[in-house]
C-alpha positions as CSV (number, residue, x, y, z in Angstrom):
1,X,16.2,63.0,9.9
2,X,13.0,63.9,11.7
3,X,13.6,65.2,15.2
4,X,14.0,62.3,17.6
5,X,14.0,59.7,14.9
6,X,16.8,57.7,13.3
7,X,15.1,58.2,9.9
8,X,12.7,60.5,8.1
9,X,9.2,60.3,6.7
10,X,9.3,61.2,3.0
11,X,6.6,61.5,0.5
12,X,6.3,62.1,-3.3
13,X,3.6,62.6,-5.8
14,X,1.9,59.6,-7.3
15,X,4.0,57.8,-9.9
16,X,2.3,57.7,-13.3
17,X,3.2,56.4,-16.7
18,X,2.1,56.9,-20.3
19,X,2.0,54.5,-23.2
20,X,1.2,54.5,-26.9
21,X,-1.7,52.2,-26.1
22,X,-4.1,52.5,-23.3
23,X,-4.0,50.3,-20.2
24,X,-0.6,50.9,-18.7
25,X,-0.3,50.1,-15.0
26,X,2.3,51.2,-12.4
27,X,3.4,48.9,-9.5
28,X,5.6,49.5,-6.5
29,X,8.4,46.9,-6.6
30,X,10.9,47.5,-3.8
31,X,12.3,50.0,-1.3
32,X,9.9,52.1,0.8
33,X,6.5,53.4,0.0
34,X,5.7,57.1,-0.1
35,X,4.9,58.4,3.3
36,X,6.9,55.8,5.2
37,X,9.8,56.2,7.6
38,X,13.0,55.9,5.6
39,X,16.0,54.6,7.6
40,X,19.3,56.4,7.8
41,X,21.4,56.0,4.7
42,X,20.4,55.4,1.1
43,X,17.2,53.6,0.1
44,X,16.5,52.8,-3.6
45,X,12.9,52.9,-4.6
46,X,11.7,51.0,-7.7
47,X,8.5,51.3,-9.6
48,X,7.6,49.4,-12.7
49,X,5.2,50.4,-15.5
50,X,3.7,47.5,-17.5
51,X,1.4,47.7,-20.5
52,X,-1.2,45.2,-21.7
53,X,1.3,43.5,-24.0
54,X,3.9,42.9,-21.2
55,X,6.2,45.7,-22.1
56,X,7.9,47.2,-19.0
57,X,9.8,50.2,-18.0
58,X,11.4,50.8,-14.6
59,X,11.6,54.0,-12.6
60,X,14.1,54.1,-9.7
61,X,15.3,56.8,-7.4
62,X,17.3,57.0,-4.2
63,X,16.2,58.6,-1.0
64,X,19.1,59.4,1.3
65,X,18.5,60.3,5.0
66,X,21.3,61.9,7.0
67,X,21.6,62.2,10.7
68,X,21.9,65.9,11.6
69,X,20.8,65.6,15.3
70,X,23.4,65.9,18.0
71,X,23.5,63.5,20.9
72,X,22.5,64.9,24.3
73,X,24.6,64.3,27.4
74,X,22.6,64.3,30.7
75,X,25.2,66.5,32.4
76,X,25.3,66.3,36.2
77,X,24.3,69.3,38.3
78,X,25.9,70.3,41.6
79,X,23.2,68.5,43.6
80,X,23.9,65.2,41.8
81,X,27.6,65.1,42.6
82,X,28.3,63.1,45.7
83,X,31.4,63.9,47.7
84,X,32.0,61.5,50.5
85,X,34.7,62.5,52.9
86,X,36.4,59.8,55.0
87,X,38.1,60.8,58.3
88,X,41.8,60.5,57.9
89,X,41.8,60.7,54.1
90,X,43.4,63.6,52.2
91,X,40.6,63.7,49.6
92,X,37.2,62.3,49.0
93,X,35.3,59.7,47.0
94,X,33.4,61.5,44.2
95,X,30.6,60.1,42.1
96,X,28.1,61.5,39.6
97,X,25.5,60.1,37.2
98,X,26.3,60.5,33.5
99,X,24.5,59.2,30.4
100,X,23.9,60.1,26.8
101,X,20.8,59.9,24.5
102,X,20.6,60.2,20.7
103,X,18.1,59.7,18.0
104,X,20.3,56.9,16.6
105,X,21.9,54.2,18.6
106,X,25.7,54.0,19.2
107,X,26.7,57.4,20.4
108,X,29.9,57.2,22.4
109,X,30.6,58.9,25.7
110,X,34.0,59.6,27.2
111,X,35.9,62.0,29.4
112,X,38.3,64.4,27.7
113,X,39.8,66.1,30.7
114,X,43.3,65.1,31.9
115,X,42.5,63.9,35.4
116,X,43.6,60.4,36.4
117,X,40.8,60.1,39.0
118,X,37.8,58.0,38.1
119,X,34.0,58.5,38.6
120,X,33.3,56.9,42.0
121,X,37.0,56.9,43.0
122,X,39.0,58.8,45.4
123,X,40.0,62.4,44.4
124,X,42.7,64.5,46.0
125,X,41.8,67.9,47.5
126,X,41.5,70.6,44.9
127,X,39.3,72.3,42.3
128,X,38.2,70.3,39.3
129,X,36.3,70.8,36.0
130,X,35.3,67.5,34.5
131,X,34.6,67.4,30.7
132,X,32.7,64.8,28.7
133,X,32.2,64.5,25.0
134,X,29.8,62.4,23.0
135,X,30.0,61.6,19.3
136,X,27.6,59.6,17.2
137,X,28.2,57.6,14.0
138,X,27.4,60.7,11.9
139,X,30.1,62.8,13.8
140,X,27.5,64.9,15.6
141,X,28.8,65.9,19.0
142,X,27.8,67.2,22.4
143,X,30.0,68.5,25.3
144,X,29.3,68.5,29.0
145,X,31.4,70.1,31.8
146,X,30.8,70.5,35.5
147,X,32.9,71.6,38.5
148,X,33.4,70.7,42.1
149,X,35.8,71.4,44.9
150,X,37.3,69.0,47.5
151,X,38.6,70.8,50.5
152,X,40.5,69.7,53.6
153,X,38.3,70.6,56.6
154,X,40.0,68.2,59.0
155,X,42.1,69.8,61.8
156,X,45.5,68.4,62.6
157,X,46.1,66.8,66.0
158,X,49.0,66.5,68.4
159,X,50.2,63.1,69.3
160,X,52.1,64.1,72.5
161,X,50.8,67.4,73.8
162,X,52.3,67.9,77.3
163,X,49.9,68.0,80.2
164,X,49.7,71.0,82.5
165,X,52.4,71.0,85.2
166,X,53.2,73.2,88.2
167,X,57.0,73.6,88.9
168,X,59.0,75.4,91.6
169,X,61.3,78.3,90.7
170,X,64.9,77.5,90.1
171,X,67.3,78.5,93.0
172,X,68.0,82.2,92.9
173,X,65.8,82.8,89.8
174,X,62.3,84.2,89.6
175,X,61.3,81.6,87.2
176,X,62.1,78.0,86.2
177,X,63.6,76.2,83.2
178,X,61.0,73.8,81.9
179,X,61.7,71.3,79.2
180,X,59.5,69.0,77.1
181,X,60.2,66.7,74.3
182,X,59.6,67.4,70.6
183,X,56.0,67.7,69.7
184,X,54.6,65.4,66.9
185,X,51.5,66.0,64.9
186,X,49.1,63.9,62.8
187,X,47.0,65.1,59.9
188,X,45.0,63.6,57.1
189,X,47.1,65.6,54.6
190,X,50.8,66.3,54.3
191,X,52.4,69.7,54.9
192,X,51.6,70.7,58.5
193,X,53.1,74.0,59.6
194,X,53.7,74.4,63.3
195,X,55.1,77.2,65.5
């Protein structure tokens, strides 16, 4: 195929014929003319030579165009990946633009990584490398991969932090026993360590 085309321009020398008597003519019958854009696949071209007495001979040949051009995935860059954090969520909504172009229509585009999260959906905290692959009808392929990180930057909070208090010493002791209930915490992600 010609670059960027789902076909190829192909030309050949002028078709001529000879005969035992003068006056033979050559006519294009079917297929594609020399110098035209041939579509993908096989095209049979037919010429016919006719002499002055109506005798004919056909000349046919096949021009086969193959697609050797890979599809091209428009792979997202870091600046095109949107990571939208929501307060209280242990993760973020992540979205990116993705598309594929090819010289011939019908190229597929799909993710080949193993993540269950969807483009535009909520992703857990972590480091990710997303992989896409495109394949066209002629089995030409292109790969695209990009990475991003979702990190937890939200501090945990105490639900019942005791207020400041002033107490008197206990009798006969240079100090006081002070008690407070168990402290409870809240965080957007599981796994709070306290001390």
